[in-house]
Amino acid sequence: MTVLTVTVPAVSTTTAAATTPETNAVITWNNHADEAINGVAELAPTAGARAFAIVQGAVYDAVNAIAGTPYEPYLVAPRSHPGDSRQAAVAAAAYRTLRWLFPDQADALRRLYDESLAAIPEGRAKRGGIAVGRAAAAAMIDSRRDDGAGSNATWPVGTAPGEYRLTPPDFLQVGAWYATLKPFIVDDVGGYDAPGPPALTSAAYARSLNEVKALGSATSTKRTRDQTEAAIWWDDARGGEWPIKRQLAATQRLSILESARMFAMVDVTTADAMIACYKEKKFWHFWRPVTAIPLAGIDGNPATKPDPDWTPLLTTAPSPEYPSGHACFTASTMFAFRTYFGRDDVPFSAFSADSGTTRRYRSFSQANAELIEARIWGGVHYRFATVDGDRLGEAVARDALKQAFRPRGD
């Protein structure tokens, strides 16, 4: 698990209040969601993105309604009364959505829910908050009930040069359903067309293949120690993008409302960016370096040479190469942070158990730029896949945040 520490200057906002992490139910329940999604269920990052979006979208609608709907609702603004408990609303919205997502975790989730409610005094405020949270969760569940998650869709697989082949070590055919998942905000995620990989016979393709061949090999002598660390750090399944929200909310002492809004901005937007990215993956179904480099003798490019024994530093994810899903994910996440805080130069640091190290960044854009390189250093992507994935992820996030979570009347 990645443990994140963040130091940021204060944010000016009229709705932020001096609350502590112990009293901010949004932070508490996002931590519970992280454990359910990543710790227990061990979902793939794409499935995890959908789950976080469902939970945080419902939490946002519940808290926003009790606050008088100062921001545009995501789905609904349930009827509420002044004084309804926001803590109870957060617990009810998160618990209901998590229980729907993970019925086999029902008992553990119920214990967490009961503990949360036990800390809230009995009375009308508590009952009202629970009702609002339940209503927000019900609207979210209805919206996502038949969204295409977990369908039996498969990736196109071929044997021609450049066509995607299932990747070692497990040669899995999984995750293609995300390409046809119902979007959360953006009406047409298929409208974000990536330019596509360069021609196999081009100099651009040869440069990219030879770069990842040299830097991304498991036995590379050209990759530095710091680059190796960064590649492993960014590949951590519970990496910085998940816990950074909680740390920023705590350090900034954001109110429950502002925490709920920031979390929803990041998670709901990133889910759409990943859908757009996976649509492009399915369309281009381009081969990964782990198969392209051993088969370079059939690509028709004299500047590439096959190495049948080549293996990457990192295990390749079971999805087509182009564009990079991690680049789409991180670009959307960091853009949402920049949009919420209204600035880029927010320093943070994170420890990864996978790399055993802490990495520090001066800004969201610096972290984003390193991710683009780290996927090459890990041997799992070409440069053109990370660069184009970065552009796609930010484009989707930019459009999504023009439509959702804005102040009412803005």
GROMACS .gro file of C-alpha atoms in nm:
model
  410
    1MET     CA    1   0.000   0.000   0.000
    2THR     CA    2   0.120   0.353  -0.077
    3VAL     CA    3   0.128   0.593   0.218
    4LEU     CA    4   0.112   0.957   0.112
    5THR     CA    5   0.220   1.273   0.292
    6VAL     CA    6   0.134   1.609   0.146
    7THR     CA    7   0.234   1.965   0.230
    8VAL     CA    8   0.039   2.240   0.058
    9PRO     CA    9  -0.032   2.607   0.116
   10ALA     CA   10  -0.382   2.703   0.227
   11VAL     CA   11  -0.660   2.736  -0.027
   12SER     CA   12  -0.886   3.038  -0.019
   13THR     CA   13  -1.245   2.923  -0.030
   14THR     CA   14  -1.551   3.059   0.139
   15THR     CA   15  -1.689   2.712   0.198
   16ALA     CA   16  -1.377   2.552   0.348
   17ALA     CA   17  -1.393   2.513   0.724
   18ALA     CA   18  -1.148   2.413   0.994
   19THR     CA   19  -1.222   2.044   1.030
   20THR     CA   20  -0.990   1.765   1.131
   21PRO     CA   21  -0.938   1.436   0.949
   22GLU     CA   22  -1.111   1.258   1.240
   23THR     CA   23  -1.435   1.451   1.186
   24ASN     CA   24  -1.432   1.457   0.806
   25ALA     CA   25  -1.652   1.165   0.708
   26VAL     CA   26  -1.559   1.206   0.340
   27ILE     CA   27  -1.198   1.121   0.419
   28THR     CA   28  -1.299   0.836   0.648
   29TRP     CA   29  -1.530   0.673   0.396
   30ASN     CA   30  -1.294   0.722   0.105
   31ASN     CA   31  -1.040   0.529   0.309
   32HIS     CA   32  -1.300   0.256   0.365
   33ALA     CA   33  -1.373   0.258  -0.009
   34ASP     CA   34  -1.002   0.226  -0.088
   35GLU     CA   35  -0.976  -0.079   0.133
   36ALA     CA   36  -1.288  -0.238  -0.018
   37ILE     CA   37  -1.188  -0.162  -0.378
   38ASN     CA   38  -0.813  -0.210  -0.370
   39GLY     CA   39  -0.740  -0.396  -0.050
   40VAL     CA   40  -1.011  -0.663  -0.046
   41ALA     CA   41  -1.152  -0.683  -0.398
   42GLU     CA   42  -0.814  -0.600  -0.559
   43LEU     CA   43  -0.984  -0.452  -0.864
   44ALA     CA   44  -0.789  -0.357  -1.174
   45PRO     CA   45  -0.731   0.020  -1.199
   46THR     CA   46  -1.008   0.059  -1.457
   47ALA     CA   47  -1.269  -0.126  -1.252
   48GLY     CA   48  -1.144   0.062  -0.948
   49ALA     CA   49  -1.194   0.395  -1.125
   50ARG     CA   50  -1.558   0.306  -1.191
   51ALA     CA   51  -1.611   0.202  -0.828
   52PHE     CA   52  -1.457   0.519  -0.684
   53ALA     CA   53  -1.664   0.733  -0.922
   54ILE     CA   54  -1.984   0.563  -0.808
   55VAL     CA   55  -1.907   0.609  -0.439
   56GLN     CA   56  -1.776   0.966  -0.458
   57GLY     CA   57  -2.047   1.084  -0.697
   58ALA     CA   58  -2.315   0.969  -0.453
   59VAL     CA   59  -2.134   1.118  -0.153
   60TYR     CA   60  -2.104   1.451  -0.335
   61ASP     CA   61  -2.475   1.465  -0.423
   62ALA     CA   62  -2.572   1.389  -0.062
   63VAL     CA   63  -2.348   1.650   0.098
   64ASN     CA   64  -2.420   1.911  -0.168
   65ALA     CA   65  -2.795   1.873  -0.108
   66ILE     CA   66  -2.765   1.923   0.268
   67ALA     CA   67  -2.547   2.231   0.208
   68GLY     CA   68  -2.829   2.387   0.007
   69THR     CA   69  -2.698   2.278  -0.335
   70PRO     CA   70  -2.434   2.550  -0.384
   71TYR     CA   71  -2.290   2.341  -0.668
   72GLU     CA   72  -2.466   2.175  -0.957
   73PRO     CA   73  -2.574   1.824  -0.852
   74TYR     CA   74  -2.412   1.535  -1.031
   75LEU     CA   75  -2.735   1.333  -1.054
   76VAL     CA   76  -2.981   1.452  -0.788
   77ALA     CA   77  -3.035   1.694  -0.503
   78PRO     CA   78  -3.236   1.483  -0.254
   79ARG     CA   79  -3.480   1.667  -0.034
   80SER     CA   80  -3.310   1.776   0.288
   81HIS     CA   81  -3.364   1.997   0.590
   82PRO     CA   82  -3.137   2.250   0.763
   83GLY     CA   83  -2.929   2.070   1.020
   84ASP     CA   84  -2.937   1.726   0.859
   85SER     CA   85  -2.620   1.541   0.956
   86ARG     CA   86  -2.361   1.551   0.680
   87GLN     CA   87  -2.161   1.277   0.853
   88ALA     CA   88  -2.465   1.049   0.845
   89ALA     CA   89  -2.532   1.137   0.482
   90VAL     CA   90  -2.175   1.054   0.379
   91ALA     CA   91  -2.182   0.723   0.566
   92ALA     CA   92  -2.518   0.623   0.418
   93ALA     CA   93  -2.426   0.718   0.059
   94ALA     CA   94  -2.087   0.547   0.072
   95TYR     CA   95  -2.211   0.238   0.255
   96ARG     CA   96  -2.505   0.183   0.020
   97THR     CA   97  -2.298   0.217  -0.296
   98LEU     CA   98  -2.015   0.001  -0.163
   99ARG     CA   99  -2.256  -0.268  -0.050
  100TRP     CA  100  -2.410  -0.270  -0.398
  101LEU     CA  101  -2.067  -0.294  -0.559
  102PHE     CA  102  -1.936  -0.560  -0.321
  103PRO     CA  103  -2.218  -0.772  -0.179
  104ASP     CA  104  -1.964  -1.028  -0.052
  105GLN     CA  105  -1.821  -0.757   0.177
  106ALA     CA  106  -2.163  -0.672   0.323
  107ASP     CA  107  -2.084  -0.777   0.680
  108ALA     CA  108  -1.757  -0.584   0.703
  109LEU     CA  109  -1.913  -0.278   0.545
  110ARG     CA  110  -2.209  -0.296   0.781
  111ARG     CA  111  -1.975  -0.294   1.080
  112LEU     CA  112  -1.804   0.020   0.949
  113TYR     CA  113  -2.142   0.181   0.886
  114ASP     CA  114  -2.269   0.100   1.233
  115GLU     CA  115  -1.951   0.243   1.387
  116SER     CA  116  -1.995   0.565   1.190
  117LEU     CA  117  -2.358   0.605   1.291
  118ALA     CA  118  -2.286   0.522   1.656
  119ALA     CA  119  -2.069   0.835   1.678
  120ILE     CA  120  -2.360   1.058   1.567
  121PRO     CA  121  -2.622   1.161   1.828
  122GLU     CA  122  -2.966   1.013   1.778
  123GLY     CA  123  -3.236   1.246   1.655
  124ARG     CA  124  -3.393   1.414   1.355
  125ALA     CA  125  -3.061   1.539   1.216
  126LYS     CA  126  -2.919   1.188   1.206
  127ARG     CA  127  -3.234   1.042   1.052
  128GLY     CA  128  -3.245   1.319   0.795
  129GLY     CA  129  -2.883   1.272   0.695
  130ILE     CA  130  -2.929   0.899   0.653
  131ALA     CA  131  -3.233   0.958   0.431
  132VAL     CA  132  -3.042   1.201   0.209
  133GLY     CA  133  -2.748   0.963   0.177
  134ARG     CA  134  -2.974   0.674   0.089
  135ALA     CA  135  -3.152   0.881  -0.177
  136ALA     CA  136  -2.824   0.988  -0.337
  137ALA     CA  137  -2.698   0.629  -0.337
  138ALA     CA  138  -3.022   0.501  -0.488
  139ALA     CA  139  -2.998   0.750  -0.774
  140MET     CA  140  -2.638   0.650  -0.842
  141ILE     CA  141  -2.714   0.279  -0.831
  142ASP     CA  142  -3.008   0.325  -1.069
  143SER     CA  143  -2.780   0.519  -1.304
  144ARG     CA  144  -2.511   0.251  -1.309
  145ARG     CA  145  -2.717  -0.066  -1.280
  146ASP     CA  146  -2.686  -0.162  -1.648
  147ASP     CA  147  -2.380   0.042  -1.746
  148GLY     CA  148  -2.196  -0.243  -1.918
  149ALA     CA  149  -1.952  -0.324  -1.639
  150GLY     CA  150  -1.812  -0.673  -1.647
  151SER     CA  151  -1.949  -0.765  -1.987
  152ASN     CA  152  -1.790  -1.046  -2.186
  153ALA     CA  153  -1.632  -0.807  -2.438
  154THR     CA  154  -1.288  -0.911  -2.564
  155TRP     CA  155  -0.988  -0.738  -2.716
  156PRO     CA  156  -0.921  -0.781  -3.088
  157VAL     CA  157  -0.625  -1.017  -3.117
  158GLY     CA  158  -0.429  -1.087  -3.434
  159THR     CA  159  -0.109  -1.226  -3.577
  160ALA     CA  160  -0.024  -0.960  -3.835
  161PRO     CA  161   0.264  -0.720  -3.762
  162GLY     CA  162   0.146  -0.450  -3.521
  163GLU     CA  163  -0.166  -0.633  -3.406
  164TYR     CA  164  -0.226  -0.689  -3.037
  165ARG     CA  165  -0.131  -1.026  -2.895
  166LEU     CA  166  -0.214  -1.140  -2.542
  167THR     CA  167   0.081  -1.072  -2.315
  168PRO     CA  168   0.290  -1.283  -2.078
  169PRO     CA  169   0.304  -1.413  -1.816
  170ASP     CA  170  -0.067  -1.505  -1.797
  171PHE     CA  171  -0.192  -1.418  -2.149
  172LEU     CA  172  -0.523  -1.290  -2.008
  173GLN     CA  173  -0.818  -1.173  -2.216
  174VAL     CA  174  -0.972  -0.932  -1.963
  175GLY     CA  175  -1.081  -0.571  -1.918
  176ALA     CA  176  -1.216  -0.498  -2.266
  177TRP     CA  177  -1.560  -0.418  -2.118
  178TYR     CA  178  -1.431  -0.082  -2.003
  179ALA     CA  179  -1.416   0.037  -2.365
  180THR     CA  180  -1.796   0.017  -2.389
  181LEU     CA  181  -1.881   0.132  -2.036
  182LYS     CA  182  -2.151   0.397  -2.002
  183PRO     CA  183  -1.983   0.737  -1.945
  184PHE     CA  184  -2.038   0.931  -1.624
  185ILE     CA  185  -2.033   1.287  -1.762
  186VAL     CA  186  -1.914   1.320  -2.119
  187ASP     CA  187  -2.186   1.235  -2.371
  188ASP     CA  188  -1.957   1.094  -2.638
  189VAL     CA  189  -1.627   0.960  -2.509
  190GLY     CA  190  -1.574   0.820  -2.859
  191GLY     CA  191  -1.523   1.175  -2.981
  192TYR     CA  192  -1.170   1.189  -2.842
  193ASP     CA  193  -0.974   1.039  -3.127
  194ALA     CA  194  -0.604   0.979  -3.067
  195PRO     CA  195  -0.384   1.022  -3.379
  196GLY     CA  196  -0.278   0.659  -3.370
  197PRO     CA  197   0.061   0.485  -3.359
  198PRO     CA  198   0.320   0.571  -3.626
  199ALA     CA  199   0.356   0.335  -3.921
  200LEU     CA  200   0.564   0.029  -3.840
  201THR     CA  201   0.804   0.116  -4.121
  202SER     CA  202   0.856   0.475  -4.004
  203ALA     CA  203   1.158   0.625  -3.834
  204ALA     CA  204   0.931   0.746  -3.553
  205TYR     CA  205   0.825   0.391  -3.471
  206ALA     CA  206   1.183   0.266  -3.480
  207ARG     CA  207   1.296   0.541  -3.242
  208SER     CA  208   1.021   0.458  -2.993
  209LEU     CA  209   1.073   0.083  -3.008
  210ASN     CA  210   1.449   0.112  -2.971
  211GLU     CA  211   1.405   0.355  -2.681
  212VAL     CA  212   1.185   0.123  -2.479
  213LYS     CA  213   1.400  -0.174  -2.581
  214ALA     CA  214   1.708  -0.006  -2.432
  215LEU     CA  215   1.555   0.168  -2.128
  216GLY     CA  216   1.271  -0.066  -2.039
  217SER     CA  217   1.447  -0.401  -2.041
  218ALA     CA  218   1.451  -0.601  -1.719
  219THR     CA  219   1.831  -0.609  -1.752
  220SER     CA  220   1.886  -0.259  -1.892
  221THR     CA  221   2.226  -0.102  -1.830
  222LYS     CA  222   2.110   0.234  -1.968
  223ARG     CA  223   1.830   0.295  -1.717
  224THR     CA  224   1.945   0.479  -1.404
  225ARG     CA  225   1.869   0.368  -1.052
  226ASP     CA  226   1.632   0.662  -1.008
  227GLN     CA  227   1.449   0.573  -1.328
  228THR     CA  228   1.409   0.215  -1.210
  229GLU     CA  229   1.270   0.340  -0.880
  230ALA     CA  230   1.027   0.573  -1.058
  231ALA     CA  231   0.904   0.299  -1.291
  232ILE     CA  232   0.827   0.069  -0.997
  233TRP     CA  233   0.683   0.352  -0.784
  234TRP     CA  234   0.433   0.453  -1.053
  235ASP     CA  235   0.332   0.091  -1.113
  236ASP     CA  236   0.222   0.044  -0.752
  237ALA     CA  237  -0.137  -0.086  -0.769
  238ARG     CA  238  -0.234   0.143  -0.480
  239GLY     CA  239  -0.028   0.436  -0.601
  240GLY     CA  240  -0.038   0.805  -0.526
  241GLU     CA  241  -0.348   0.891  -0.726
  242TRP     CA  242  -0.575   0.708  -0.480
  243PRO     CA  243  -0.466   0.841  -0.137
  244ILE     CA  244  -0.353   1.187  -0.245
  245LYS     CA  245  -0.713   1.313  -0.226
  246ARG     CA  246  -0.740   1.224   0.141
  247GLN     CA  247  -0.409   1.384   0.225
  248LEU     CA  248  -0.489   1.707   0.040
  249ALA     CA  249  -0.830   1.730   0.205
  250ALA     CA  250  -0.676   1.679   0.548
  251THR     CA  251  -0.381   1.914   0.500
  252GLN     CA  252  -0.600   2.184   0.347
  253ARG     CA  253  -0.854   2.133   0.625
  254LEU     CA  254  -1.130   2.121   0.369
  255SER     CA  255  -1.489   2.107   0.487
  256ILE     CA  256  -1.697   1.798   0.427
  257LEU     CA  257  -1.861   1.973   0.132
  258GLU     CA  258  -1.536   2.079  -0.030
  259SER     CA  259  -1.380   1.738   0.028
  260ALA     CA  260  -1.679   1.569  -0.133
  261ARG     CA  261  -1.662   1.803  -0.430
  262MET     CA  262  -1.288   1.757  -0.487
  263PHE     CA  263  -1.309   1.379  -0.459
  264ALA     CA  264  -1.596   1.366  -0.707
  265MET     CA  265  -1.420   1.599  -0.950
  266VAL     CA  266  -1.117   1.371  -0.955
  267ASP     CA  267  -1.283   1.029  -0.952
  268VAL     CA  268  -1.583   1.083  -1.178
  269THR     CA  269  -1.376   1.273  -1.435
  270THR     CA  270  -1.100   1.012  -1.439
  271ALA     CA  271  -1.351   0.731  -1.497
  272ASP     CA  272  -1.462   0.902  -1.819
  273ALA     CA  273  -1.102   0.962  -1.927
  274MET     CA  274  -1.035   0.591  -1.890
  275ILE     CA  275  -1.342   0.497  -2.093
  276ALA     CA  276  -1.227   0.722  -2.376
  277CYS     CA  277  -0.878   0.576  -2.349
  278TYR     CA  278  -0.999   0.218  -2.362
  279LYS     CA  279  -1.218   0.290  -2.664
  280GLU     CA  280  -0.901   0.401  -2.841
  281LYS     CA  281  -0.712   0.096  -2.719
  282LYS     CA  282  -0.977  -0.129  -2.870
  283PHE     CA  283  -0.983   0.065  -3.197
  284TRP     CA  284  -0.606   0.061  -3.254
  285HIS     CA  285  -0.537  -0.280  -3.084
  286PHE     CA  286  -0.165  -0.218  -3.117
  287TRP     CA  287   0.098  -0.464  -2.996
  288ARG     CA  288   0.290  -0.416  -2.675
  289PRO     CA  289   0.670  -0.391  -2.653
  290VAL     CA  290   0.683  -0.732  -2.480
  291THR     CA  291   0.562  -0.894  -2.804
  292ALA     CA  292   0.678  -0.636  -3.059
  293ILE     CA  293   1.047  -0.649  -2.968
  294PRO     CA  294   1.087  -1.027  -2.999
  295LEU     CA  295   0.895  -1.007  -3.329
  296ALA     CA  296   1.072  -0.700  -3.468
  297GLY     CA  297   1.197  -0.907  -3.757
  298ILE     CA  298   0.849  -0.908  -3.913
  299ASP     CA  299   0.766  -0.537  -3.877
  300GLY     CA  300   0.924  -0.441  -4.211
  301ASN     CA  301   1.148  -0.178  -4.050
  302PRO     CA  302   1.523  -0.221  -4.109
  303ALA     CA  303   1.598   0.004  -3.809
  304THR     CA  304   1.448  -0.244  -3.562
  305LYS     CA  305   1.612  -0.571  -3.466
  306PRO     CA  306   1.439  -0.864  -3.292
  307ASP     CA  307   1.545  -0.985  -2.949
  308PRO     CA  308   1.359  -1.308  -2.870
  309ASP     CA  309   1.478  -1.301  -2.507
  310TRP     CA  310   1.371  -0.941  -2.431
  311THR     CA  311   1.151  -0.890  -2.125
  312PRO     CA  312   1.033  -0.564  -1.963
  313LEU     CA  313   1.117  -0.444  -1.614
  314LEU     CA  314   0.746  -0.447  -1.522
  315THR     CA  315   0.470  -0.695  -1.594
  316THR     CA  316   0.269  -0.574  -1.893
  317ALA     CA  317  -0.100  -0.506  -1.827
  318PRO     CA  318  -0.344  -0.727  -2.024
  319SER     CA  319  -0.466  -0.459  -2.266
  320PRO     CA  320  -0.352  -0.320  -2.601
  321GLU     CA  321  -0.063  -0.076  -2.607
  322TYR     CA  322  -0.207   0.245  -2.749
  323PRO     CA  323  -0.276   0.485  -2.587
  324SER     CA  324  -0.133   0.440  -2.238
  325GLY     CA  325  -0.411   0.391  -1.985
  326HIS     CA  326  -0.192   0.504  -1.697
  327ALA     CA  327  -0.106   0.824  -1.883
  328CYS     CA  328  -0.477   0.890  -1.945
  329PHE     CA  329  -0.553   0.823  -1.578
  330THR     CA  330  -0.278   1.041  -1.435
  331ALA     CA  331  -0.334   1.330  -1.676
  332SER     CA  332  -0.703   1.343  -1.585
  333THR     CA  333  -0.632   1.315  -1.212
  334MET     CA  334  -0.369   1.586  -1.206
  335PHE     CA  335  -0.578   1.818  -1.425
  336ALA     CA  336  -0.869   1.781  -1.184
  337PHE     CA  337  -0.642   1.868  -0.891
  338ARG     CA  338  -0.511   2.174  -1.073
  339THR     CA  339  -0.864   2.282  -1.156
  340TYR     CA  340  -0.988   2.243  -0.801
  341PHE     CA  341  -0.698   2.422  -0.631
  342GLY     CA  342  -0.661   2.681  -0.905
  343ARG     CA  343  -0.286   2.628  -0.917
  344ASP     CA  344  -0.025   2.372  -1.017
  345ASP     CA  345   0.262   2.427  -0.773
  346VAL     CA  346   0.132   2.209  -0.493
  347PRO     CA  347   0.417   1.993  -0.354
  348PHE     CA  348   0.355   1.642  -0.231
  349SER     CA  349   0.542   1.320  -0.159
  350ALA     CA  350   0.448   0.954  -0.140
  351PHE     CA  351   0.595   0.629  -0.018
  352SER     CA  352   0.548   0.310  -0.221
  353ALA     CA  353   0.586  -0.030  -0.062
  354ASP     CA  354   0.660  -0.175  -0.407
  355SER     CA  355   0.968   0.042  -0.462
  356GLY     CA  356   1.042   0.086  -0.092
  357THR     CA  357   1.105   0.455  -0.153
  358THR     CA  358   0.948   0.799  -0.121
  359ARG     CA  359   0.923   1.028  -0.423
  360ARG     CA  360   0.866   1.402  -0.396
  361TYR     CA  361   0.712   1.643  -0.646
  362ARG     CA  362   0.694   2.020  -0.658
  363SER     CA  363   0.375   2.027  -0.862
  364PHE     CA  364   0.104   1.819  -1.022
  365SER     CA  365   0.254   1.876  -1.366
  366GLN     CA  366   0.597   1.754  -1.255
  367ALA     CA  367   0.446   1.428  -1.132
  368ASN     CA  368   0.249   1.396  -1.452
  369ALA     CA  369   0.560   1.446  -1.666
  370GLU     CA  370   0.748   1.177  -1.475
  371LEU     CA  371   0.469   0.926  -1.530
  372ILE     CA  372   0.505   0.971  -1.906
  373GLU     CA  373   0.871   0.869  -1.881
  374ALA     CA  374   0.817   0.602  -1.614
  375ARG     CA  375   0.603   0.385  -1.839
  376ILE     CA  376   0.888   0.375  -2.091
  377TRP     CA  377   1.143   0.301  -1.819
  378GLY     CA  378   0.920   0.014  -1.708
  379GLY     CA  379   0.919  -0.136  -2.057
  380VAL     CA  380   0.541  -0.138  -2.091
  381HIS     CA  381   0.476   0.152  -2.333
  382TYR     CA  382   0.624   0.340  -2.625
  383ARG     CA  383   0.672   0.716  -2.595
  384PHE     CA  384   0.398   0.792  -2.847
  385ALA     CA  385   0.149   0.594  -2.635
  386THR     CA  386   0.225   0.786  -2.316
  387VAL     CA  387   0.232   1.128  -2.485
  388ASP     CA  388  -0.096   1.072  -2.669
  389GLY     CA  389  -0.255   0.915  -2.360
  390ASP     CA  390  -0.159   1.221  -2.158
  391ARG     CA  391  -0.325   1.452  -2.411
  392LEU     CA  392  -0.639   1.241  -2.429
  393GLY     CA  393  -0.679   1.218  -2.051
  394GLU     CA  394  -0.648   1.592  -2.004
  395ALA     CA  395  -0.885   1.668  -2.292
  396VAL     CA  396  -1.159   1.452  -2.141
  397ALA     CA  397  -1.106   1.598  -1.794
  398ARG     CA  398  -1.118   1.953  -1.927
  399ASP     CA  399  -1.450   1.894  -2.103
  400ALA     CA  400  -1.601   1.699  -1.813
  401LEU     CA  401  -1.523   1.971  -1.560
  402LYS     CA  402  -1.685   2.231  -1.783
  403GLN     CA  403  -2.009   2.036  -1.739
  404ALA     CA  404  -2.006   1.908  -1.381
  405PHE     CA  405  -1.943   2.012  -1.019
  406ARG     CA  406  -1.956   2.384  -1.100
  407PRO     CA  407  -2.102   2.652  -0.871
  408ARG     CA  408  -2.469   2.701  -0.944
  409GLY     CA  409  -2.530   2.994  -1.174
  410ASP     CA  410  -2.167   2.996  -1.288
   0.00000   0.00000   0.00000
